Amino acid sequence: MNVLLGMNSRSYKGFKIGIMAALFSVLAAFNPKPFETENEEVNIIVIDAGHGGHDPGNLGTGRYRKKEKDVSYDVSLLLKKYIEENLPGTKAVLTRNDDRFIELYQRTVIANRANADLFISIHCNANENKTAYGTESFVLGMGERDQSLNKTAQLENASRLLEDNWESNYESFDASNPAAVIALRAYQDAFLQQSISIADEIQHQFEGRVKRRNRGVKQQPLAVLRGSTMPAVLVELGFLTNPGEEDFLQSERGKELLASAIFRAIKAYKLKREIRDASLQSESMINDMLDPIEIANDQAQKVIESSTLEKQSTIKPEIVPQSGLYFSVQIAVSRNDLPCQPQNFMGLTSVYKTEQYGLFKYYFGTVTTFRQAEALKDSATQYYPDAYIVAFDDDHKIDLKDAIKRAP
């Protein structure tokens, strides 16, 4: 059993302190900040524009002067602007303020020294298949469940080879060393659910507000995330190797839309972290407050799909509890596939799970009205203080506010 699933908030905080103390010896090279356990506020956000200087990132189709390093920097500048203009008291820090090369490990060092509450690394994707398209977000992980996904890690980690003394910079982690692997897994578990939460929200905003294809949230052994001592996510804005998507990514409107989608995701994540009681009022407030940057439903934003484009894969839940519109309470996320039995979930019955990209999400109950969902949540939060209500239409997760409007 994953010990994280059966802890109350006080014991979990103590466990995290112990984990971090044990890991400092393994990850000391990254100079992490002291682990904060009480503060749920998200006041400092570090934005990492991928690549830079003599590392251009991927070159796209070659039709544009700007490369991955330039597009990621443009979007990062816009995101910083949106945060500072619309979230008073929230500080946005860039890892680079111009076209310069910064080592991957130094990017998280910058975040750690800034005492950041969130780290977002922004990139553009590439693929030999010129029809590949869509957005995806990555959290730290070993990625052993699907080795084909390691292509992204290989592309992004390749920047290490451009660093002076790159081998010594990363020698503290050896994937063949069982102790190092255990340390990495425990380390990432301390922030896994929060990292997945912001990554999920980013993907939701990309899909719902900017009409991009959602390729999902995945785990990969990404060097740029490894040293972070806060929730961290690497975002792939789209494929510069797809001509249609490259046109969108290179356009000023496209950059504005993508930056505003990430901003809205950050705002939703910030509110959810700072408003611990995700009741009807707080969920409604979260959704109602996410409108300072309006997104137009512009058909020109879309990459035209044809029979030659790769098909979008839909990963269905392992258990589909019921059809139609329903609410559940998400109580945990883990890499461990646990039997949905009461003894594994603090005595809770009616627990079910879904699986996507090697991550298991555990839900409590299925009901058809939001009032019933609130009662479920009250029961769940006795054991899982961070539990929150989610909504589904058949096996597809949908916006909670929309579900509340549609529910009886």
mmCIF file of N, CA and C in Angstrom, residues 136-139 193-205 216-218 232-235 265:
data_model
loop_
_atom_site.group_PDB
_atom_site.id
_atom_site.type_symbol
_atom_site.label_atom_id
_atom_site.label_comp_id
_atom_site.label_asym_id
_atom_site.label_seq_id
_atom_site.Cartn_x
_atom_site.Cartn_y
_atom_site.Cartn_z
ATOM 1 N N GLU A 136 0.711 18.746 -24.364
ATOM 2 C CA GLU A 136 0.847 17.770 -23.291
ATOM 3 C C GLU A 136 1.693 18.369 -22.180
ATOM 4 N N SER A 137 1.486 17.857 -20.981
ATOM 5 C CA SER A 137 2.223 18.348 -19.817
ATOM 6 C C SER A 137 2.854 17.169 -19.093
ATOM 7 N N PHE A 138 4.033 17.413 -18.523
ATOM 8 C CA PHE A 138 4.806 16.346 -17.895
ATOM 9 C C PHE A 138 5.140 16.687 -16.449
ATOM 10 N N VAL A 139 5.050 15.671 -15.600
ATOM 11 C CA VAL A 139 5.526 15.777 -14.228
ATOM 12 C C VAL A 139 6.673 14.786 -14.068
ATOM 13 N N GLN A 193 0.936 14.788 -6.389
ATOM 14 C CA GLN A 193 -0.464 15.122 -6.581
ATOM 15 C C GLN A 193 -0.638 16.599 -6.939
ATOM 16 N N GLN A 194 0.139 17.479 -6.308
ATOM 17 C CA GLN A 194 0.035 18.901 -6.637
ATOM 18 C C GLN A 194 0.528 19.175 -8.058
ATOM 19 N N SER A 195 1.605 18.503 -8.455
ATOM 20 C CA SER A 195 2.122 18.681 -9.815
ATOM 21 C C SER A 195 1.107 18.206 -10.843
ATOM 22 N N ILE A 196 0.480 17.073 -10.567
ATOM 23 C CA ILE A 196 -0.544 16.558 -11.476
ATOM 24 C C ILE A 196 -1.737 17.499 -11.516
ATOM 25 N N SER A 197 -2.074 18.079 -10.377
ATOM 26 C CA SER A 197 -3.214 18.990 -10.314
ATOM 27 C C SER A 197 -3.022 20.191 -11.236
ATOM 28 N N ILE A 198 -1.856 20.842 -11.178
ATOM 29 C CA ILE A 198 -1.627 21.996 -12.047
ATOM 30 C C ILE A 198 -1.490 21.551 -13.496
ATOM 31 N N ALA A 199 -0.863 20.399 -13.738
ATOM 32 C CA ALA A 199 -0.728 19.899 -15.107
ATOM 33 C C ALA A 199 -2.090 19.586 -15.709
ATOM 34 N N ASP A 200 -2.966 18.953 -14.925
ATOM 35 C CA ASP A 200 -4.327 18.666 -15.387
ATOM 36 C C ASP A 200 -5.066 19.950 -15.746
ATOM 37 N N GLU A 201 -4.918 20.958 -14.889
ATOM 38 C CA GLU A 201 -5.617 22.222 -15.119
ATOM 39 C C GLU A 201 -5.101 22.904 -16.378
ATOM 40 N N ILE A 202 -3.793 22.860 -16.614
ATOM 41 C CA ILE A 202 -3.225 23.447 -17.831
ATOM 42 C C ILE A 202 -3.790 22.759 -19.062
ATOM 43 N N GLN A 203 -3.826 21.430 -19.036
ATOM 44 C CA GLN A 203 -4.358 20.692 -20.184
ATOM 45 C C GLN A 203 -5.838 20.988 -20.396
ATOM 46 N N HIS A 204 -6.569 21.112 -19.301
ATOM 47 C CA HIS A 204 -7.994 21.445 -19.390
ATOM 48 C C HIS A 204 -8.194 22.808 -20.048
ATOM 49 N N GLN A 205 -7.376 23.782 -19.681
ATOM 50 C CA GLN A 205 -7.491 25.117 -20.266
ATOM 51 C C GLN A 205 -7.082 25.115 -21.736
ATOM 52 N N GLY A 216 -2.698 14.826 -22.929
ATOM 53 C CA GLY A 216 -2.691 14.292 -21.586
ATOM 54 C C GLY A 216 -1.527 14.723 -20.711
ATOM 55 N N VAL A 217 -1.556 14.224 -19.478
ATOM 56 C CA VAL A 217 -0.510 14.455 -18.482
ATOM 57 C C VAL A 217 0.287 13.163 -18.338
ATOM 58 N N LYS A 218 1.618 13.277 -18.379
ATOM 59 C CA LYS A 218 2.475 12.097 -18.379
ATOM 60 C C LYS A 218 3.630 12.287 -17.400
ATOM 61 N N ALA A 232 6.031 20.987 -9.791
ATOM 62 C CA ALA A 232 6.715 21.382 -11.024
ATOM 63 C C ALA A 232 6.113 20.653 -12.210
ATOM 64 N N VAL A 233 6.042 21.349 -13.332
ATOM 65 C CA VAL A 233 5.481 20.766 -14.549
ATOM 66 C C VAL A 233 6.222 21.310 -15.757
ATOM 67 N N LEU A 234 6.442 20.469 -16.746
ATOM 68 C CA LEU A 234 6.981 20.891 -18.037
ATOM 69 C C LEU A 234 5.844 20.853 -19.043
ATOM 70 N N VAL A 235 5.629 21.972 -19.732
ATOM 71 C CA VAL A 235 4.513 22.118 -20.667
ATOM 72 C C VAL A 235 5.029 22.133 -22.101
ATOM 73 N N ALA A 265 -4.975 28.491 -15.667
ATOM 74 C CA ALA A 265 -4.707 27.260 -14.923
ATOM 75 C C ALA A 265 -4.005 27.570 -13.604
#
